[in-house]
Amino acid sequence: MCGIVGYIGSKQAPSILMEGLSKLEYRGYDSAGIAVHDGTKINLLKAQGKLVNLAKMLENNQIQGKAGIGHTRWATHGAPSDINSHPHMSEDRMIAVVHNGIIENYMEIKEELSAKGYRFVSETDTETVAHLMDYYYKQGHGFLESVFMVLERIEGAYALGIICKDYPDTLIAARKNCPLVIGKGQGENFIASDIPAILHRTREVYFLNDNEVAVIKKDSIDIFDRDKNKVDRDIFHVNWDIDAAEKGGYDHFMLKEINEQPKIVQDVLSIRMKEDEDEINLEGISLRKDDLKNIDRIYIVACGTAYHAGLVGKYLIERIARIPVVADVASEFRYKDPILDERTLLIVVSQSGETADTLEALRIAKRNKARVLAIVNAVGSSIAREADDVFYILAGPEISVASTKAFTAQVVAMELICLHISMETGKMTKAEFSAARAELNSLPGRISEVIQKCGEESKLAEKYINSKNVFYIGRGLDYLISMEGSLKLKEIAYLHSEAYAAGELKHGPIAMIEDSTLVIAMLTQEELFEKTLSNIKEVKARGAKVIAIALNGNDSIKSQVDDVIYVPRSGWMTAPIIANVTTQLFAYYVAKALGTDIDQPRNLAKSVTVE
Ligand code: G6P
């Protein structure tokens, strides 16, 4: 949610900032801007719309300078417009600021500064920071001291990049509850919201912690805590490949990421399960028998797609390990005074590891002495750093805003954790464990099969492209996967779609079914097949068109529905993961046929660092 980049060194900053922004556009793409210090003054360029608009502007206005900050925006305060774009500057261009997050008390500060004669031009909260900086600075406090004073005054969440006209050799960064990394180069340094923005330039990064401020010059990086004490920070070496953040010949990141799933699942399985061992290797994660004895309540908390993975986790842990689990969306959990104590285990799930609500859920749990296990993709992210234990899903950078590979890996992580808990608590025999392991081991091959035979999804996407309302239905795990399938279609194809527990349809939503309403029925849970089939008949009788997603060999379904997409036969635990790949592909091809912006759908952002 909003991307920040900054550079200071001996090279020309504009192209480096633009390169960084292009890698961060997934975080927000309604406007972009850069501010560059040319040694004597700060030059500003900003443009509404995608980065390409700013690039065109830059072609016609060649600004120069060896230090600068850039921003790609996801609007929170004020509509997307040139004027609301970042960077924001003080009136006489002394200070320029880029910001990710929300300054909650900005109205109050704005009123105070307006009374002092400051003139605001935008509707943003961020402009307050530029003027407040200017105010303290003009009172005679230095650049750094003014930043500290601003941070004392503002409330909310922020990652900030700030430059000052009087300090051409200095870039200051600060963070609270929003991600920020500092890249260390040779005679040049960087800041960024996320590693891919600077990975072309350096692999050595420092993670800035909450309430820290960094003073960055071309040959030095000094990090201070809120009490202005210098802190030592270990450098983190990024070892993943740059190609992982590039499209690699695919039309879209989403398609590339769908295609990466077999390998990701294979990798995580090979680390966590050994052929000759009757246990999951959770590497130091405190979920042994003795730890579990001390747990009497489990919550799984997440947002969006990660929440759907959490629901699968709840289903599995309750059904196999026989432990009650509450699953909740983080934005609700954090405000309901949840029952938490030292006997609670909170499992948070997050691709980015930076989602504001999920991070806050973690912090509430920790304040109440609960144990926190995080299932995270982004290595070194806030959630990963603050949790007691981390299960990294190792899916590599996910750039497409609509999550695919991270979801699959999160569900696999949930299955592994569930098997582990079940074995530790004696709820599963060795034979059952071996069967489950074999089922999981067959996943990569079966997902590959679905991806290779994607012709059906593409054909049906064309056929049903004019659907106005789409219902995804299923029972048990199929229902949970329906929720994810439906979300994908909404996110990237902008089609109204809902997921319903198949048995619940007749309690209301069936009123919406009319001629040609599209119903996508998931049928991987064989014990529930007949039940869902009855619900299919109910919607067919009311004119719906039905696509069934069924297991290979299920010939009887053909005559009951309009179309069938067959997926490789697998056990009940893994079949829904395979079927989900089908719904990913279906959403992708519908969106492609509709010509939407698949990787950067309207109004969305990949990493939601505001409430
Ligand atoms: C945003 C993204 C979703 C994602 C959700 C949670 O809404 O667009 O794709 O599922 O945030 O993100 P997280 O990084 O915590 O998994």
XYZ file of C-alpha atoms and ligand atoms in Angstrom:
627
model
C 0.000 0.000 0.000
C 1.963 2.927 -1.387
C 5.536 2.311 -2.394
C 8.486 4.393 -1.290
C 11.936 4.520 -2.767
C 14.909 6.757 -2.090
C 18.449 7.148 -3.411
C 21.590 8.985 -2.428
C 24.928 8.496 -4.213
C 26.936 9.660 -7.198
C 24.621 8.547 -9.975
C 21.624 10.350 -11.419
C 18.728 9.704 -9.035
C 15.702 10.043 -11.371
C 16.269 6.862 -13.355
C 17.124 4.882 -10.221
C 13.979 6.143 -8.508
C 11.866 5.297 -11.552
C 13.380 1.825 -11.742
C 12.571 1.284 -8.054
C 9.024 2.581 -8.442
C 8.404 0.251 -11.352
C 9.094 -2.658 -8.999
C 6.797 -1.220 -6.344
C 3.849 -0.346 -8.523
C 1.986 -3.402 -7.214
C 1.710 -1.542 -3.883
C -0.376 1.246 -5.354
C -0.768 2.723 -8.783
C -3.107 5.659 -8.821
C -0.352 8.271 -9.031
C 3.396 8.588 -8.697
C 6.033 11.214 -8.146
C 9.683 11.945 -7.473
C 11.575 14.761 -5.741
C 15.241 15.124 -6.641
C 17.883 17.306 -5.014
C 20.168 18.870 -7.638
C 22.659 20.266 -5.127
C 20.994 23.609 -4.697
C 17.274 22.976 -4.816
C 14.648 20.238 -4.819
C 12.851 19.544 -8.107
C 9.481 17.854 -8.108
C 7.573 15.857 -10.703
C 4.315 14.048 -10.075
C 1.489 12.683 -12.151
C -1.873 11.043 -11.640
C -2.300 7.539 -13.027
C 0.194 4.815 -13.576
C 3.930 5.241 -13.514
C 4.029 5.499 -17.278
C 2.491 8.989 -16.979
C 5.300 10.095 -14.724
C 7.843 8.525 -17.075
C 6.442 10.564 -19.974
C 6.578 13.697 -17.874
C 10.192 12.947 -16.990
C 11.086 12.632 -20.685
C 9.908 16.204 -21.224
C 11.325 17.610 -17.982
C 14.825 16.292 -17.550
C 15.414 16.843 -13.853
C 18.831 16.008 -12.458
C 20.275 15.270 -9.051
C 22.074 12.637 -7.018
C 19.634 12.337 -4.139
C 15.915 11.889 -4.214
C 12.733 10.204 -3.082
C 9.925 8.595 -5.049
C 6.454 7.317 -4.356
C 3.702 5.310 -5.975
C 0.345 5.913 -4.316
C -2.737 4.018 -3.219
C -5.076 6.827 -2.211
C -6.332 7.015 1.354
C -6.810 10.737 2.040
C -7.885 12.604 -1.054
C -8.745 11.260 -4.491
C -6.033 10.219 -6.949
C -4.886 13.483 -8.548
C -1.693 15.299 -9.462
C -1.964 17.519 -6.415
C -2.584 14.688 -3.954
C 0.350 12.671 -5.328
C 3.535 12.414 -3.328
C 6.135 13.753 -2.733
C 4.632 16.608 -0.748
C 6.652 19.728 -0.131
C 6.697 22.688 2.196
C 5.624 25.917 0.506
C 9.120 27.246 -0.202
C 10.326 23.788 -1.254
C 12.612 23.431 1.759
C 11.307 19.962 2.638
C 10.043 17.076 0.491
C 8.338 14.022 1.975
C 7.091 10.637 0.775
C 4.868 8.659 3.097
C 3.236 5.262 3.313
C 0.583 4.885 6.015
C -1.922 7.187 7.688
C -1.266 10.129 10.002
C -4.316 9.857 12.216
C -4.096 13.243 13.941
C -3.332 15.196 10.777
C -6.501 17.329 10.981
C -5.536 18.708 14.345
C -1.986 19.487 13.182
C -3.283 20.946 9.939
C -5.532 23.349 11.847
C -2.676 24.456 14.090
C -0.345 25.032 11.157
C -3.036 26.781 9.118
C -3.527 29.164 12.037
C 0.205 29.886 11.831
C -0.163 30.777 8.165
C 0.749 27.484 6.488
C -1.132 26.991 3.258
C -2.216 23.447 2.373
C -2.749 22.568 -1.251
C -3.665 18.887 -1.094
C -6.257 16.839 0.780
C -3.631 14.435 2.085
C -2.501 13.687 5.593
C 1.089 13.581 4.335
C 1.298 17.255 3.477
C 1.017 17.931 7.225
C 4.367 16.192 7.730
C 6.054 18.435 5.136
C 4.744 21.610 6.761
C 5.373 20.432 10.300
C 8.963 19.566 9.342
C 9.310 23.004 7.821
C 7.896 24.617 10.959
C 10.351 22.937 13.348
C 13.244 23.387 10.944
C 12.603 27.115 10.574
C 12.555 27.410 14.349
C 16.223 26.536 14.226
C 16.196 22.808 14.891
C 18.436 20.844 12.557
C 17.169 18.440 9.911
C 17.432 15.321 12.097
C 16.145 17.035 15.222
C 13.132 18.310 13.295
C 12.360 14.765 12.163
C 12.435 13.567 15.777
C 10.121 16.407 16.777
C 7.692 15.556 13.980
C 7.650 11.918 15.047
C 6.811 12.967 18.599
C 3.815 14.860 17.276
C 2.300 12.566 14.681
C 0.140 9.560 15.484
C -0.653 6.650 13.221
C 1.363 4.554 10.842
C 4.152 5.682 8.628
C 7.183 4.906 6.582
C 8.726 8.236 5.643
C 11.453 9.375 3.281
C 12.456 13.014 3.729
C 14.925 15.338 2.030
C 15.815 18.951 2.880
C 17.032 21.679 0.547
C 19.827 22.663 2.956
C 21.145 19.072 3.164
C 21.856 17.836 -0.369
C 23.914 14.954 1.038
C 21.313 13.534 3.425
C 18.208 11.407 3.177
C 16.252 10.641 6.336
C 13.925 7.683 6.753
C 11.628 6.730 9.626
C 9.097 4.012 10.267
C 6.270 2.955 12.501
C 3.970 0.101 11.514
C 4.822 0.351 7.802
C 7.666 -1.487 6.126
C 10.935 0.147 5.170
C 14.273 -1.347 4.176
C 17.570 0.404 3.690
C 19.825 -0.865 0.923
C 23.587 -0.548 1.364
C 25.575 -0.012 -1.792
C 29.138 1.050 -2.648
C 29.214 4.840 -2.393
C 25.439 4.888 -2.655
C 22.527 3.886 -0.464
C 18.805 3.337 -0.898
C 15.526 3.131 0.912
C 12.485 1.189 -0.226
C 9.181 -0.211 0.963
C 10.151 -3.605 -0.348
C 13.307 -5.389 -1.434
C 12.523 -5.867 -5.170
C 12.712 -2.090 -5.618
C 16.453 -2.072 -4.912
C 17.466 -5.617 -5.743
C 18.938 -4.544 -9.071
C 21.292 -2.317 -7.096
C 22.186 -4.174 -3.915
C 21.583 -7.367 -1.974
C 22.662 -5.972 1.404
C 19.780 -4.532 3.396
C 18.969 -3.318 6.872
C 15.393 -3.626 8.145
C 14.309 -0.521 9.971
C 12.288 -1.271 13.120
C 9.317 0.670 14.436
C 10.151 4.063 15.944
C 13.591 4.110 14.370
C 15.071 6.854 12.250
C 17.875 6.398 9.725
C 20.220 9.114 8.507
C 21.492 8.027 5.136
C 24.352 9.582 3.193
C 26.154 8.134 0.240
C 28.862 6.522 2.399
C 27.068 6.004 5.686
C 23.893 4.718 7.285
C 23.171 5.605 10.915
C 20.132 4.175 12.663
C 18.720 5.764 15.835
C 16.040 4.610 18.256
C 13.291 6.929 19.482
C 15.574 8.126 22.310
C 18.100 9.202 19.692
C 20.597 6.490 20.640
C 22.506 4.944 17.772
C 21.611 1.291 17.265
C 23.618 -1.504 15.686
C 21.769 -3.483 13.086
C 22.885 -6.683 11.421
C 22.916 -6.579 7.684
C 20.628 -9.019 5.881
C 21.833 -10.614 2.683
C 19.047 -11.174 0.163
C 19.669 -14.518 -1.448
C 16.709 -14.890 -3.741
C 17.047 -14.434 -7.408
C 16.228 -11.221 -9.199
C 14.329 -13.263 -11.809
C 11.853 -14.178 -9.104
C 10.586 -10.602 -9.259
C 10.483 -10.441 -13.080
C 7.808 -11.699 -15.474
C 10.125 -14.181 -17.177
C 8.303 -14.349 -20.509
C 4.761 -14.652 -19.119
C 2.091 -12.133 -20.093
C 1.326 -11.440 -16.471
C 2.902 -11.985 -13.078
C -0.289 -13.775 -12.067
C 0.155 -16.427 -14.725
C 3.814 -16.791 -13.892
C 2.989 -17.213 -10.232
C 0.287 -19.786 -10.971
C 2.892 -21.712 -12.941
C 5.397 -21.567 -10.094
C 3.099 -23.452 -7.731
C 4.261 -27.028 -8.357
C 7.864 -26.081 -7.623
C 6.991 -24.058 -4.545
C 4.962 -26.901 -3.089
C 7.761 -29.332 -3.922
C 10.331 -27.115 -2.195
C 8.367 -26.611 0.982
C 7.540 -30.320 1.209
C 11.120 -31.379 0.710
C 12.246 -29.146 3.565
C 9.468 -30.097 5.951
C 8.971 -33.830 5.293
C 11.523 -36.617 5.009
C 10.547 -39.868 3.354
C 11.796 -42.035 6.225
C 10.577 -39.917 9.145
C 7.162 -40.066 10.756
C 7.136 -36.412 11.579
C 7.066 -32.962 10.086
C 10.243 -30.970 10.471
C 9.084 -27.695 11.998
C 12.620 -26.589 12.865
C 12.373 -25.175 16.346
C 8.740 -24.034 16.099
C 7.360 -24.613 19.587
C 4.568 -27.014 18.802
C 5.851 -30.122 20.518
C 3.676 -32.283 22.748
C 4.740 -30.358 25.868
C 4.051 -26.979 24.238
C 0.656 -28.164 23.068
C -0.236 -29.327 26.596
C -0.048 -25.695 27.599
C -2.390 -24.516 24.845
C -6.141 -24.589 25.315
C -7.251 -22.157 22.619
C -6.134 -21.581 19.032
C -6.998 -18.573 16.902
C -6.120 -18.229 13.246
C -6.193 -14.621 12.112
C -5.479 -13.069 8.713
C -6.939 -10.907 5.924
C -8.110 -11.546 2.368
C -6.698 -14.598 0.685
C -4.569 -15.440 3.701
C -7.767 -15.596 5.763
C -9.119 -18.220 3.378
C -5.960 -20.262 3.962
C -6.620 -19.774 7.675
C -10.137 -21.170 7.281
C -8.702 -24.271 5.673
C -6.308 -24.527 8.636
C -9.186 -24.306 11.098
C -11.121 -27.011 9.241
C -8.155 -29.367 9.199
C -7.013 -28.831 12.770
C -10.535 -29.338 14.093
C -11.256 -32.336 11.911
C -7.944 -34.149 12.273
C -6.261 -32.863 15.420
C -9.645 -32.430 17.180
C -8.710 -29.070 18.715
C -11.273 -26.255 18.510
C -10.018 -23.290 16.515
C -11.495 -19.839 16.004
C -10.660 -18.231 12.651
C -11.217 -14.532 12.242
C -10.402 -11.666 9.927
C -7.813 -9.458 11.570
C -9.799 -6.236 11.223
C -12.544 -7.771 13.376
C -10.359 -9.723 15.757
C -8.402 -6.682 16.861
C -11.464 -4.791 18.066
C -13.407 -7.528 19.805
C -11.360 -7.870 22.964
C -10.480 -11.494 22.157
C -9.901 -13.978 24.953
C -6.127 -14.253 25.080
C -3.676 -15.460 27.672
C -0.533 -17.534 27.985
C -2.518 -20.652 27.096
C -3.528 -19.230 23.712
C -1.825 -19.933 20.415
C -2.427 -17.310 17.743
C -1.554 -18.356 14.208
C -1.330 -15.365 11.885
C -1.130 -15.862 8.136
C 0.270 -13.183 5.848
C 1.980 -13.192 2.483
C 3.549 -9.758 2.911
C 4.058 -9.960 6.648
C 3.112 -6.295 6.756
C -0.705 -6.186 6.728
C -1.612 -3.584 9.341
C -4.577 -5.410 10.879
C -2.784 -8.749 11.039
C 0.271 -7.130 12.595
C -1.909 -5.469 15.211
C -3.656 -8.775 15.978
C -0.212 -10.261 16.609
C 0.722 -7.391 18.907
C -2.493 -7.627 20.903
C -1.878 -11.339 21.365
C 1.690 -10.763 22.486
C 0.662 -8.050 24.934
C -1.671 -10.627 26.446
C 1.122 -13.201 26.658
C -0.252 -15.507 23.962
C 2.209 -17.415 21.755
C 2.274 -16.311 18.144
C 3.137 -18.505 15.192
C 3.309 -16.645 11.873
C 2.909 -18.273 8.472
C 4.639 -15.720 6.293
C 6.164 -15.358 2.852
C 8.219 -12.152 3.042
C 11.427 -12.931 4.873
C 12.341 -10.318 7.480
C 8.892 -8.673 7.377
C 7.403 -7.091 10.508
C 5.128 -10.014 11.281
C 7.976 -12.487 10.814
C 10.202 -10.485 13.114
C 7.661 -9.989 15.863
C 6.160 -13.481 16.015
C 7.528 -16.060 18.457
C 7.816 -18.645 15.692
C 7.777 -18.342 11.921
C 6.845 -20.867 9.282
C 8.208 -19.388 6.052
C 6.284 -20.606 3.038
C 9.218 -19.764 0.740
C 7.055 -18.852 -2.240
C 9.419 -16.090 -3.422
C 8.230 -12.581 -4.232
C 4.581 -12.470 -5.214
C 4.040 -9.442 -7.432
C 0.542 -9.965 -8.832
C -1.854 -8.188 -6.508
C -4.206 -11.164 -6.593
C -2.495 -13.842 -4.559
C -2.142 -17.330 -6.014
C 1.097 -19.090 -5.182
C 1.180 -17.707 -1.651
C -2.311 -19.086 -1.003
C -1.358 -22.559 -2.165
C 1.787 -22.505 -0.066
C -0.141 -21.186 2.960
C -2.622 -24.040 2.686
C 0.206 -26.556 2.399
C 1.783 -24.984 5.498
C -1.541 -25.376 7.300
C -1.710 -29.037 6.304
C 1.820 -29.649 7.547
C 1.155 -27.888 10.841
C -2.055 -29.853 11.258
C -0.301 -33.176 10.606
C 2.409 -32.202 13.053
C -0.068 -31.294 15.812
C -2.060 -34.451 15.147
C 1.017 -36.659 15.469
C 2.259 -34.881 18.582
C -1.104 -35.246 20.294
C -1.629 -38.840 19.209
C -4.650 -38.059 17.049
C -3.093 -39.661 14.002
C -1.534 -43.073 13.556
C 1.718 -43.629 11.672
C -0.218 -45.292 8.889
C -2.532 -42.295 8.561
C 0.472 -40.001 8.587
C 2.177 -41.982 5.810
C -0.992 -41.836 3.728
C -1.295 -38.084 4.238
C 2.396 -37.656 3.376
C 1.962 -39.613 0.160
C -1.034 -37.482 -0.718
C 0.914 -34.286 -0.151
C 3.867 -35.599 -2.137
C 1.633 -36.130 -5.122
C 0.473 -32.505 -5.075
C 3.173 -30.895 -7.253
C 2.561 -33.350 -10.087
C -1.193 -32.941 -9.900
C -1.033 -29.140 -9.839
C 1.249 -29.310 -12.897
C -1.329 -31.430 -14.662
C -4.021 -28.790 -14.070
C -1.764 -26.020 -15.311
C -0.764 -27.918 -18.436
C -4.379 -28.630 -19.348
C -5.606 -25.071 -18.862
C -7.493 -25.078 -22.185
C -10.815 -25.859 -20.536
C -10.643 -22.890 -18.149
C -9.753 -20.604 -21.025
C -12.603 -21.912 -23.214
C -15.173 -21.620 -20.441
C -13.939 -18.142 -19.536
C -14.825 -17.021 -23.065
C -18.167 -18.823 -22.926
C -19.295 -17.251 -19.636
C -17.672 -13.863 -19.997
C -21.028 -12.049 -19.960
C -22.163 -13.470 -16.624
C -23.485 -10.745 -14.357
C -23.659 -12.734 -11.130
C -21.535 -15.717 -10.270
C -21.983 -18.070 -7.334
C -19.249 -20.427 -6.173
C -20.681 -23.238 -4.098
C -19.321 -26.240 -2.250
C -19.401 -28.105 1.024
C -16.655 -28.667 3.566
C -13.232 -27.776 2.185
C -14.871 -27.151 -1.197
C -16.819 -24.293 0.356
C -13.652 -22.700 1.740
C -11.934 -22.993 -1.633
C -15.063 -21.520 -3.241
C -14.502 -18.414 -1.160
C -11.024 -18.040 -2.577
C -12.183 -18.761 -6.136
C -14.884 -16.153 -5.848
C -12.488 -13.573 -4.441
C -10.106 -14.102 -7.381
C -12.884 -13.461 -9.884
C -13.983 -10.285 -8.099
C -10.439 -9.003 -7.723
C -9.250 -9.288 -11.266
C -12.348 -9.588 -13.478
C -14.582 -7.192 -11.482
C -17.487 -9.621 -11.814
C -19.930 -9.765 -8.972
C -19.433 -13.121 -7.402
C -20.247 -14.725 -4.080
C -19.262 -17.933 -2.380
C -21.882 -19.876 -0.530
C -21.953 -23.070 1.455
C -23.988 -25.154 -0.980
C -26.503 -26.135 1.693
C -27.051 -22.511 2.647
C -28.134 -21.382 -0.820
C -31.776 -22.054 -0.186
C -31.747 -19.752 2.841
C -31.692 -16.634 0.711
C -29.278 -16.448 -2.185
C -31.295 -18.838 -4.313
C -33.655 -15.872 -4.807
C -30.894 -14.359 -6.954
C -30.721 -17.319 -9.315
C -32.337 -16.601 -12.655
C -31.809 -17.606 -16.252
C -28.117 -17.807 -17.023
C -26.780 -16.988 -13.555
C -23.443 -18.775 -13.459
C -22.878 -21.241 -10.629
C -19.477 -22.846 -10.190
C -19.844 -25.966 -8.080
C -16.812 -27.496 -6.415
C -17.108 -31.262 -6.022
C -13.850 -32.642 -4.699
C -15.205 -33.906 -1.371
C -16.577 -37.297 -2.273
C -18.442 -37.877 0.980
C -20.406 -34.681 0.304
C -20.881 -35.220 -3.429
C -24.549 -36.282 -3.332
C -25.455 -33.379 -1.061
C -23.865 -30.786 -3.332
C -25.414 -32.489 -6.339
C -28.866 -31.846 -4.834
C -28.003 -28.171 -4.561
C -26.821 -28.158 -8.176
C -30.206 -29.549 -9.182
C -31.959 -26.799 -7.240
C -30.128 -24.036 -9.113
C -30.416 -25.802 -12.459
C -34.178 -26.001 -11.943
C -34.176 -22.214 -11.666
C -32.289 -21.570 -14.858
C -28.665 -21.350 -13.683
C -25.785 -22.421 -15.867
C -23.495 -24.691 -13.880
C -19.816 -25.446 -14.263
C -18.770 -28.351 -12.068
C -15.200 -28.734 -10.907
C -15.023 -32.454 -10.342
C -12.536 -35.274 -9.890
C -11.321 -37.219 -12.918
C -13.482 -40.244 -13.528
C -16.661 -38.702 -12.154
C -18.632 -39.267 -15.344
C -22.048 -39.097 -13.711
C -21.796 -35.348 -13.181
C -21.630 -34.593 -16.920
C -25.344 -35.011 -17.524
C -26.268 -32.848 -14.527
C -24.415 -29.657 -15.438
C -23.565 -27.490 -18.431
C -19.803 -27.918 -18.286
C -17.258 -29.823 -16.264
C -13.626 -29.076 -15.515
C -11.975 -32.267 -14.366
C -9.071 -32.184 -11.927
C -6.730 -35.034 -11.013
C -8.195 -37.367 -8.426
C -6.662 -36.898 -4.988
C -7.525 -37.359 -1.301
C -9.982 -35.025 0.466
C -7.212 -32.960 2.069
C -5.376 -32.094 -1.096
C -8.023 -32.214 -3.829
C -9.319 -28.726 -2.982
C -5.814 -27.270 -3.376
C -5.702 -28.728 -6.874
C -9.232 -27.517 -7.666
C -8.290 -24.047 -6.493
C -5.677 -23.822 -9.248
C -8.555 -24.320 -11.675
C -10.424 -21.359 -10.208
C -7.251 -19.249 -10.375
C -6.937 -20.041 -14.065
C -10.629 -19.452 -14.708
C -10.476 -15.991 -13.086
C -7.284 -15.239 -15.001
C -8.787 -16.106 -18.380
C -12.054 -14.263 -17.690
C -10.048 -11.155 -16.757
C -7.855 -11.593 -19.812
C -10.869 -11.870 -22.084
C -12.376 -8.782 -20.467
C -9.119 -6.898 -20.879
C -8.739 -5.820 -17.262
C -5.423 -4.937 -15.680
C -4.731 -8.381 -14.270
C -1.639 -7.729 -12.198
C -2.775 -4.368 -10.895
C -6.550 -4.489 -10.554
C -8.384 -1.252 -9.897
C -8.627 0.022 -6.322
C -6.522 -2.787 -4.855
C -3.041 -2.937 -3.431
C -0.816 -5.852 -2.635
C 0.327 -4.896 0.784
C -2.294 -3.216 2.938
C -0.378 -1.285 5.548
C -3.306 0.882 6.634
C -6.428 -0.127 8.549
C -4.519 -7.431 0.186
C -4.138 -8.202 -1.046
C -4.653 -9.629 -0.911
C -4.131 -10.266 0.365
C -4.472 -9.428 1.601
C -3.733 -9.914 2.834
O -5.891 -7.244 0.231
O -4.656 -7.602 -2.197
O -4.209 -10.386 -2.015
O -4.660 -11.530 0.512
O -4.071 -8.074 1.384
O -2.358 -9.733 2.631
P -1.217 -10.510 3.361
O 0.048 -9.915 2.811
O -1.379 -10.247 4.834
O -1.361 -11.944 3.046
